Amino acid sequence: MGVLLLFAREKNCHNSIVTLLGALEREGLAGQCAVRLTSHARLIEDYAEAAASADRVLVGLSMATADAPRLVALLRDLRPHLRPNDLVLAGGPHSTAEDEAVLAAGADVVFRGEADRSFPQFVQAVVTGGNWRDCPGLTFRNAGQIVRTPPPEPVALDEVRSRFQSPRLIGSLEITRGCPYGCGFCQTPRLWGRTPRHRSLESILDELPHYRHSGYVRFLSPNAFGWQARRPAEPNVRAIVEMLEAARARHPMLLLVFGLFPSEVRPDYVRRELVREIRPLVANRYLAVGAQSGSDRVLHNVGRGHTAADAFRAVETILAEGMGVLVDVLFGLPGETPADAALTRRFMERFAPSGVRFRVHVFTPLPGTPLAAAEPNALDGETRAFLDEMGRRGVVEGAW
């Protein structure tokens, strides 16, 4: 056997891996190498089996920051087993932001940012014996020096496949990539850019038949209500409704999941007519709203781009139209005071009796973001006791 791709796939990186394999298929390269999926737990064992049958093995890892410590340990355990000609490839938000550290941990090549173009070019070079070091968007060592090749051109979203035929895989249908907002805690605009790229209506409808066997399609976007928006904070209501109507008309048995994490909606994009019109079209009975804080001062300091009043209005509007709400809340943001935390608690207390649920996290600085070097604020005792009580009541989920 020639070249074998061994991808370590877990739930949180499933979409990324499917997209990369779909890019291979799009470029006609899927038949030029074997593909095998494994888990983090079985990676070393399955690598040994792959190495026994393939001339060359490319091991792929997608690294989110939350998973980085255990994946770094896995890389160090894997490294002694690797043959000289095999390569460990790393991508994802953590690898993009900490490319040198990921190389030091044991990766051979880091793919920075989106790899829809660079990954197929890399695989083709390896399969044909070409020079993969000329591919864009890579970081690697050459003669002990760090080399970073220029970034690739952004891919048009209509070219992106959220599916792969062999083995049969399907991911969420990505309809928007990139975010115009610069939230200081978020890696998304640093990974995908701040100019949104939208999949066209025609492309969405062309992709839907591939979801028939699963019975549902989950739309993927940094902000579901931002699809085809012409200006910030002005949702294209007609475009969204027409897209969902067309999807339902063509595939009435296909459940449409729209506006749920990680494709939550920004509060400043919520409009009564939009919620009213999509409600009978989508399968989900609630929407996820990224409020983050009840303090305008905190929201301004982290560059969120909306106000606490926007979040109040969004939740009230969604409830009034008969849908439920799951609100994302982030405590411990830099500069947050007990008074700021109290405003967020007040926001939660206002809506909890209405059946609103909350997904709570404590700020963790992420590499590559403006707040990467910021110190998280410890939760004050009153906030911790409040969250514990809300958790016992089943109103709050998450980690604090």
CSV table of C-alpha atoms in Angstrom, one decimal:
chain,number,residue,atom,x,y,z
A,1,MET,CA,0.0,0.0,0.0
A,2,GLY,CA,1.2,3.5,-0.7
A,3,VAL,CA,0.2,6.5,1.4
A,4,LEU,CA,-2.3,6.1,4.3
A,5,LEU,CA,-4.0,9.0,6.1
A,6,LEU,CA,-4.7,8.2,9.7
A,7,PHE,CA,-7.0,10.8,11.3
A,8,ALA,CA,-7.6,10.9,15.0
A,9,ARG,CA,-11.3,11.9,15.1
A,10,GLU,CA,-13.2,13.0,18.2
A,11,LYS,CA,-16.6,14.7,18.4
A,12,ASN,CA,-15.3,18.2,18.7
A,13,CYS,CA,-13.2,18.0,15.6
A,14,HIS,CA,-15.5,15.8,13.4
A,15,ASN,CA,-16.6,18.7,11.2
A,16,SER,CA,-13.0,19.8,10.5
A,17,ILE,CA,-11.9,16.3,9.5
A,18,VAL,CA,-14.9,15.7,7.3
A,19,THR,CA,-14.2,19.1,5.6
A,20,LEU,CA,-10.6,18.2,4.9
A,21,LEU,CA,-11.5,14.8,3.5
A,22,GLY,CA,-14.2,16.4,1.4
A,23,ALA,CA,-11.5,18.7,0.0
A,24,LEU,CA,-9.4,15.7,-1.0
A,25,GLU,CA,-12.5,14.3,-2.7
A,26,ARG,CA,-13.2,17.6,-4.4
A,27,GLU,CA,-9.7,17.6,-5.9
A,28,GLY,CA,-9.9,14.0,-7.1
A,29,LEU,CA,-7.3,12.8,-4.6
A,30,ALA,CA,-9.4,10.6,-2.4
A,31,GLY,CA,-8.6,7.5,-4.4
A,32,GLN,CA,-4.8,8.2,-4.4
A,33,CYS,CA,-4.4,7.3,-0.7
A,34,ALA,CA,-6.1,5.2,1.9
A,35,VAL,CA,-8.0,6.8,4.7
A,36,ARG,CA,-8.4,5.4,8.2
A,37,LEU,CA,-10.1,7.0,11.2
A,38,THR,CA,-9.2,6.3,14.8
A,39,SER,CA,-9.6,7.8,18.2
A,40,HIS,CA,-7.1,9.5,20.5
A,41,ALA,CA,-7.2,6.5,22.8
A,42,ARG,CA,-6.3,4.1,19.9
A,43,LEU,CA,-4.0,6.3,17.9
A,44,ILE,CA,-0.7,4.6,18.8
A,45,GLU,CA,-2.1,1.1,18.4
A,46,ASP,CA,-3.7,1.9,15.1
A,47,TYR,CA,-0.6,3.7,13.9
A,48,ALA,CA,1.4,0.5,14.4
A,49,GLU,CA,-1.1,-1.4,12.3
A,50,ALA,CA,-1.1,1.2,9.6
A,51,ALA,CA,2.7,1.3,9.4
A,52,ALA,CA,2.7,-2.5,8.9
A,53,SER,CA,0.7,-2.2,5.7
A,54,ALA,CA,1.4,1.3,4.2
A,55,ASP,CA,4.6,2.7,2.7
A,56,ARG,CA,4.0,6.0,4.3
A,57,VAL,CA,1.6,7.1,7.0
A,58,LEU,CA,0.4,10.7,7.6
A,59,VAL,CA,-1.1,11.1,11.1
A,60,GLY,CA,-3.6,13.9,11.4
A,61,LEU,CA,-4.6,15.7,14.6
A,62,SER,CA,-7.0,18.7,15.0
A,63,MET,CA,-6.1,20.6,18.1
A,64,ALA,CA,-8.5,22.8,20.1
A,65,THR,CA,-6.9,24.7,23.1
A,66,ALA,CA,-9.0,22.8,25.6
A,67,ASP,CA,-7.6,19.5,24.4
A,68,ALA,CA,-4.0,20.7,23.9
A,69,PRO,CA,-2.5,19.3,27.2
A,70,ARG,CA,-3.6,15.8,26.5
A,71,LEU,CA,-2.9,15.9,22.8
A,72,VAL,CA,0.6,17.2,23.5
A,73,ALA,CA,1.1,14.2,25.9
A,74,LEU,CA,-0.2,12.0,23.1
A,75,LEU,CA,2.2,13.4,20.6
A,76,ARG,CA,5.1,12.8,22.9
A,77,ASP,CA,4.0,9.2,23.4
A,78,LEU,CA,3.5,8.6,19.7
A,79,ARG,CA,6.8,10.2,18.6
A,80,PRO,CA,9.1,7.2,19.5
A,81,HIS,CA,7.0,4.8,17.4
A,82,LEU,CA,7.1,6.8,14.2
A,83,ARG,CA,9.2,5.7,11.2
A,84,PRO,CA,11.5,8.3,9.7
A,85,ASN,CA,9.4,8.8,6.6
A,86,ASP,CA,6.0,9.2,8.4
A,87,LEU,CA,4.7,12.6,9.3
A,88,VAL,CA,2.4,14.0,12.0
A,89,LEU,CA,0.2,16.8,10.8
A,90,ALA,CA,-1.5,19.2,13.2
A,91,GLY,CA,-4.2,21.8,12.5
A,92,GLY,CA,-7.0,23.6,14.3
A,93,PRO,CA,-7.2,26.8,16.3
A,94,HIS,CA,-4.6,25.8,18.9
A,95,SER,CA,-2.0,24.7,16.3
A,96,THR,CA,-2.6,27.9,14.3
A,97,ALA,CA,-2.0,30.1,17.3
A,98,GLU,CA,0.9,28.0,18.9
A,99,ASP,CA,2.5,26.5,15.8
A,100,GLU,CA,6.1,26.5,17.3
A,101,ALA,CA,4.9,24.9,20.5
A,102,VAL,CA,3.0,22.2,18.6
A,103,LEU,CA,6.1,21.5,16.5
A,104,ALA,CA,8.2,21.3,19.7
A,105,ALA,CA,5.6,18.8,21.1
A,106,GLY,CA,6.2,16.4,18.2
A,107,ALA,CA,4.3,17.5,15.1
A,108,ASP,CA,6.2,17.6,11.9
A,109,VAL,CA,3.9,20.0,10.0
A,110,VAL,CA,1.3,22.6,11.2
A,111,PHE,CA,-1.5,23.8,9.0
A,112,ARG,CA,-2.3,27.3,9.9
A,113,GLY,CA,-5.8,28.6,9.6
A,114,GLU,CA,-8.1,27.1,7.0
A,115,ALA,CA,-6.6,24.1,5.1
A,116,ASP,CA,-9.2,23.6,2.4
A,117,ARG,CA,-6.6,24.4,-0.2
A,118,SER,CA,-3.3,23.6,1.5
A,119,PHE,CA,-4.2,20.1,2.7
A,120,PRO,CA,-5.1,18.7,-0.8
A,121,GLN,CA,-2.0,20.3,-2.2
A,122,PHE,CA,0.1,18.8,0.6
A,123,VAL,CA,-1.3,15.3,0.1
A,124,GLN,CA,-0.8,15.5,-3.7
A,125,ALA,CA,2.8,16.5,-3.2
A,126,VAL,CA,3.4,13.5,-0.8
A,127,VAL,CA,1.6,11.0,-3.1
A,128,THR,CA,3.5,12.1,-6.2
A,129,GLY,CA,6.8,12.6,-4.5
A,130,GLY,CA,6.7,16.4,-5.0
A,131,ASN,CA,8.0,19.1,-2.6
A,132,TRP,CA,5.3,19.6,0.1
A,133,ARG,CA,7.4,22.4,1.6
A,134,ASP,CA,6.2,24.7,-1.2
A,135,CYS,CA,2.5,24.4,0.0
A,136,PRO,CA,0.9,27.5,1.5
A,137,GLY,CA,-0.2,27.9,5.1
A,138,LEU,CA,2.4,25.5,6.6
A,139,THR,CA,4.8,25.8,9.6
A,140,PHE,CA,7.6,23.3,9.8
A,141,ARG,CA,11.3,23.0,10.7
A,142,ASN,CA,14.0,23.0,8.1
A,143,ALA,CA,17.6,22.5,9.2
A,144,GLY,CA,16.6,23.5,12.7
A,145,GLN,CA,14.9,26.8,11.5
A,146,ILE,CA,11.2,27.5,11.7
A,147,VAL,CA,9.7,28.0,8.2
A,148,ARG,CA,6.2,29.6,7.7
A,149,THR,CA,4.9,29.5,4.1
A,150,PRO,CA,2.5,32.3,3.0
A,151,PRO,CA,-1.2,31.8,3.8
A,152,PRO,CA,-3.4,30.2,1.1
A,153,GLU,CA,-6.1,32.2,-0.6
A,154,PRO,CA,-9.4,31.9,1.2
A,155,VAL,CA,-11.7,29.3,-0.2
A,156,ALA,CA,-15.2,30.1,-1.6
A,157,LEU,CA,-17.7,28.4,0.7
A,158,ASP,CA,-19.6,26.9,-2.3
A,159,GLU,CA,-16.4,24.8,-2.8
A,160,VAL,CA,-16.4,23.4,0.7
A,161,ARG,CA,-17.9,19.9,1.1
A,162,SER,CA,-19.2,18.8,4.5
A,163,ARG,CA,-19.2,15.1,3.4
A,164,PHE,CA,-16.9,12.3,2.4
A,165,GLN,CA,-17.9,9.1,0.6
A,166,SER,CA,-15.4,6.5,1.7
A,167,PRO,CA,-15.7,5.9,4.6
A,168,ARG,CA,-19.1,7.6,4.6
A,169,LEU,CA,-19.0,10.7,6.7
A,170,ILE,CA,-21.3,13.7,7.0
A,171,GLY,CA,-20.7,16.9,9.0
A,172,SER,CA,-22.7,20.0,9.7
A,173,LEU,CA,-23.5,22.1,6.6
A,174,GLU,CA,-21.3,25.2,6.8
A,175,ILE,CA,-23.1,28.2,5.5
A,176,THR,CA,-20.9,31.0,6.8
A,177,ARG,CA,-17.2,31.3,7.6
A,178,GLY,CA,-15.6,34.3,9.2
A,179,CYS,CA,-16.8,36.8,11.7
A,180,PRO,CA,-16.8,40.6,11.4
A,181,TYR,CA,-16.6,41.1,15.2
A,182,GLY,CA,-13.4,41.1,17.1
A,183,CYS,CA,-14.4,39.7,20.5
A,184,GLY,CA,-11.2,39.6,22.5
A,185,PHE,CA,-11.7,36.1,23.9
A,186,CYS,CA,-12.6,34.4,20.6
A,187,GLN,CA,-10.4,32.5,18.2
A,188,THR,CA,-12.9,32.4,15.3
A,189,PRO,CA,-12.0,35.7,13.5
A,190,ARG,CA,-8.3,34.9,13.9
A,191,LEU,CA,-8.8,31.4,12.4
A,192,TRP,CA,-11.3,32.2,9.6
A,193,GLY,CA,-10.9,36.0,9.1
A,194,ARG,CA,-13.2,38.9,9.7
A,195,THR,CA,-14.8,39.1,6.3
A,196,PRO,CA,-17.8,36.7,6.3
A,197,ARG,CA,-18.1,34.3,3.4
A,198,HIS,CA,-21.5,32.8,2.8
A,199,ARG,CA,-22.6,29.7,1.0
A,200,SER,CA,-25.1,30.5,-1.8
A,201,LEU,CA,-28.7,29.3,-1.7
A,202,GLU,CA,-28.0,27.1,-4.7
A,203,SER,CA,-25.1,25.4,-3.1
A,204,ILE,CA,-27.1,24.8,0.1
A,205,LEU,CA,-29.9,23.1,-1.8
A,206,ASP,CA,-27.4,21.1,-3.8
A,207,GLU,CA,-25.8,19.7,-0.6
A,208,LEU,CA,-29.1,18.8,1.2
A,209,PRO,CA,-29.7,15.4,-0.6
A,210,HIS,CA,-26.5,14.1,1.0
A,211,TYR,CA,-28.2,14.4,4.4
A,212,ARG,CA,-31.2,12.2,3.7
A,213,HIS,CA,-29.7,9.1,5.3
A,214,SER,CA,-29.2,10.9,8.6
A,215,GLY,CA,-32.6,12.5,8.6
A,216,TYR,CA,-31.5,16.0,9.6
A,217,VAL,CA,-29.0,18.7,8.7
A,218,ARG,CA,-27.4,21.1,11.2
A,219,PHE,CA,-26.4,24.4,9.7
A,220,LEU,CA,-23.0,25.7,10.8
A,221,SER,CA,-22.2,29.4,11.2
A,222,PRO,CA,-20.5,31.7,13.7
A,223,ASN,CA,-23.9,33.6,13.8
A,224,ALA,CA,-26.8,31.8,12.2
A,225,PHE,CA,-28.8,35.0,11.8
A,226,GLY,CA,-25.9,36.6,10.0
A,227,TRP,CA,-26.2,34.4,6.9
A,228,GLN,CA,-26.2,36.7,3.8
A,229,ALA,CA,-26.3,39.8,5.9
A,230,ARG,CA,-25.3,42.9,4.0
A,231,ARG,CA,-24.4,45.0,7.0
A,232,PRO,CA,-23.5,44.2,10.6
A,233,ALA,CA,-26.4,43.8,13.0
A,234,GLU,CA,-28.9,43.8,10.1
A,235,PRO,CA,-30.1,40.2,9.4
A,236,ASN,CA,-31.2,39.4,5.9
A,237,VAL,CA,-34.6,38.2,7.1
A,238,ARG,CA,-35.9,37.4,3.6
A,239,ALA,CA,-32.9,35.4,2.5
A,240,ILE,CA,-32.9,33.2,5.7
A,241,VAL,CA,-36.6,32.5,5.5
A,242,GLU,CA,-36.5,31.8,1.8
A,243,MET,CA,-33.6,29.4,2.3
A,244,LEU,CA,-35.3,27.4,5.0
A,245,GLU,CA,-38.6,27.4,3.0
A,246,ALA,CA,-36.8,26.1,-0.1
A,247,ALA,CA,-35.1,23.4,2.0
A,248,ARG,CA,-38.4,22.3,3.5
A,249,ALA,CA,-40.2,22.3,0.2
A,250,ARG,CA,-37.5,20.1,-1.5
A,251,HIS,CA,-36.9,17.8,1.4
A,252,PRO,CA,-40.0,17.8,3.7
A,253,MET,CA,-38.7,14.8,5.7
A,254,LEU,CA,-35.4,16.4,6.5
A,255,LEU,CA,-35.2,18.1,9.9
A,256,LEU,CA,-33.5,21.5,9.8
A,257,VAL,CA,-31.5,22.5,12.8
A,258,PHE,CA,-30.7,26.2,12.8
A,259,GLY,CA,-29.5,28.6,15.5
A,260,LEU,CA,-28.1,26.1,18.0
A,261,PHE,CA,-24.6,26.0,19.4
A,262,PRO,CA,-22.0,26.3,18.0
A,263,SER,CA,-24.1,28.2,15.5
A,264,GLU,CA,-25.8,30.5,18.1
A,265,VAL,CA,-27.3,33.8,17.2
A,266,ARG,CA,-26.0,37.2,18.2
A,267,PRO,CA,-28.5,39.2,20.3
A,268,ASP,CA,-28.3,42.2,18.1
A,269,TYR,CA,-29.5,40.1,15.1
A,270,VAL,CA,-32.7,38.9,16.7
A,271,ARG,CA,-35.9,40.3,15.0
A,272,ARG,CA,-39.4,39.4,15.9
A,273,GLU,CA,-40.4,38.7,12.2
A,274,LEU,CA,-37.4,36.4,11.7
A,275,VAL,CA,-38.1,34.3,14.8
A,276,ARG,CA,-41.8,34.1,13.9
A,277,GLU,CA,-41.1,33.0,10.3
A,278,ILE,CA,-38.5,30.4,11.0
A,279,ARG,CA,-40.3,28.8,14.0
A,280,PRO,CA,-42.4,26.4,11.8
A,281,LEU,CA,-39.5,25.7,9.5
A,282,VAL,CA,-36.9,24.5,12.0
A,283,ALA,CA,-36.8,21.3,14.0
A,284,ASN,CA,-35.3,22.9,17.1
A,285,ARG,CA,-37.7,24.3,19.7
A,286,TYR,CA,-35.2,26.8,21.1
A,287,LEU,CA,-32.5,29.1,20.0
A,288,ALA,CA,-29.0,29.6,21.5
A,289,VAL,CA,-28.2,33.3,22.2
A,290,GLY,CA,-24.6,34.5,22.9
A,291,ALA,CA,-25.2,37.1,25.6
A,292,GLN,CA,-21.9,36.5,27.5
A,293,SER,CA,-22.5,39.2,30.1
A,294,GLY,CA,-25.1,41.4,31.7
A,295,SER,CA,-22.7,44.3,32.1
A,296,ASP,CA,-22.3,46.9,29.3
A,297,ARG,CA,-18.9,47.8,30.6
A,298,VAL,CA,-17.6,44.2,30.3
A,299,LEU,CA,-19.2,43.8,26.9
A,300,HIS,CA,-17.5,47.0,25.7
A,301,ASN,CA,-14.1,46.0,27.2
A,302,VAL,CA,-14.0,42.7,25.3
A,303,GLY,CA,-15.2,44.2,22.0
A,304,ARG,CA,-18.4,42.2,21.9
A,305,GLY,CA,-20.2,44.8,19.8
A,306,HIS,CA,-23.7,44.6,21.4
A,307,THR,CA,-25.2,45.7,24.7
A,308,ALA,CA,-26.9,44.0,27.6
A,309,ALA,CA,-30.2,45.6,26.5
A,310,ASP,CA,-29.7,43.9,23.1
A,311,ALA,CA,-29.5,40.5,25.0
A,312,PHE,CA,-32.6,41.4,27.1
A,313,ARG,CA,-34.6,42.3,24.0
A,314,ALA,CA,-33.4,39.1,22.1
A,315,VAL,CA,-34.5,36.8,24.9
A,316,GLU,CA,-37.9,38.6,25.3
A,317,THR,CA,-38.5,38.5,21.6
A,318,ILE,CA,-37.8,34.8,21.2
A,319,LEU,CA,-39.9,33.9,24.2
A,320,ALA,CA,-42.8,36.0,22.9
A,321,GLU,CA,-42.7,34.1,19.6
A,322,GLY,CA,-43.1,30.8,21.4
A,323,MET,CA,-39.5,29.4,21.2
A,324,GLY,CA,-37.3,28.5,24.1
A,325,VAL,CA,-33.9,30.1,24.7
A,326,LEU,CA,-30.4,28.8,25.8
A,327,VAL,CA,-28.2,31.7,26.8
A,328,ASP,CA,-24.4,31.6,26.7
A,329,VAL,CA,-22.9,33.4,29.7
A,330,LEU,CA,-19.2,33.9,30.3
A,331,PHE,CA,-18.0,34.9,33.9
A,332,GLY,CA,-14.5,36.0,34.9
A,333,LEU,CA,-13.8,38.2,31.9
A,334,PRO,CA,-10.8,40.5,32.4
A,335,GLY,CA,-11.8,43.6,34.5
A,336,GLU,CA,-15.1,42.0,35.6
A,337,THR,CA,-16.0,43.3,39.1
A,338,PRO,CA,-18.4,41.8,41.6
A,339,ALA,CA,-20.8,44.6,40.5
A,340,ASP,CA,-20.5,43.4,36.9
A,341,ALA,CA,-21.1,39.8,37.9
A,342,ALA,CA,-24.2,40.9,39.9
A,343,LEU,CA,-25.6,42.4,36.7
A,344,THR,CA,-25.2,39.1,34.9
A,345,ARG,CA,-26.8,37.2,37.8
A,346,ARG,CA,-29.7,39.7,37.6
A,347,PHE,CA,-30.1,39.0,33.9
A,348,MET,CA,-30.2,35.2,34.7
A,349,GLU,CA,-32.7,35.7,37.5
A,350,ARG,CA,-34.9,37.8,35.3
A,351,PHE,CA,-35.4,35.0,32.8
A,352,ALA,CA,-35.0,31.7,34.7
A,353,PRO,CA,-38.7,31.6,35.8
A,354,SER,CA,-39.6,31.8,32.1
A,355,GLY,CA,-37.9,28.5,31.4
A,356,VAL,CA,-34.7,30.0,29.9
A,357,ARG,CA,-31.6,27.9,30.4
A,358,PHE,CA,-28.1,29.1,30.6
A,359,ARG,CA,-24.8,27.6,29.5
A,360,VAL,CA,-22.1,29.0,31.8
A,361,HIS,CA,-18.4,29.1,31.4
A,362,VAL,CA,-15.5,30.9,33.1
A,363,PHE,CA,-13.2,32.9,30.9
A,364,THR,CA,-10.1,31.0,29.8
A,365,PRO,CA,-7.5,32.9,27.8
A,366,LEU,CA,-7.0,31.4,24.3
A,367,PRO,CA,-3.8,31.7,22.3
A,368,GLY,CA,-3.9,34.0,19.3
A,369,THR,CA,-6.6,36.3,20.8
A,370,PRO,CA,-6.2,39.8,22.1
A,371,LEU,CA,-6.9,38.5,25.6
A,372,ALA,CA,-4.4,35.6,25.4
A,373,ALA,CA,-2.2,37.1,28.1
A,374,ALA,CA,-5.1,38.2,30.3
A,375,GLU,CA,-5.6,36.8,33.8
A,376,PRO,CA,-9.0,35.3,34.4
A,377,ASN,CA,-11.0,36.8,37.3
A,378,ALA,CA,-11.8,34.4,40.1
A,379,LEU,CA,-15.6,34.0,40.7
A,380,ASP,CA,-16.7,35.8,43.8
A,381,GLY,CA,-18.4,33.7,46.5
A,382,GLU,CA,-21.8,35.0,45.8
A,383,THR,CA,-21.6,34.2,42.1
A,384,ARG,CA,-20.3,30.7,42.8
A,385,ALA,CA,-23.1,30.0,45.3
A,386,PHE,CA,-25.7,31.4,42.8
A,387,LEU,CA,-24.5,29.1,40.0
A,388,ASP,CA,-24.4,26.1,42.3
A,389,GLU,CA,-28.0,26.7,43.2
A,390,MET,CA,-29.1,27.3,39.6
A,391,GLY,CA,-27.3,24.1,38.7
A,392,ARG,CA,-29.2,22.2,41.3
A,393,ARG,CA,-32.5,23.6,39.8
A,394,GLY,CA,-31.5,22.4,36.4
A,395,VAL,CA,-31.4,26.0,35.0
A,396,VAL,CA,-27.6,26.1,34.4
A,397,GLU,CA,-25.2,23.8,32.6
A,398,GLY,CA,-21.5,24.1,31.9
A,399,ALA,CA,-18.4,24.4,34.1
A,400,TRP,CA,-17.6,27.0,36.8
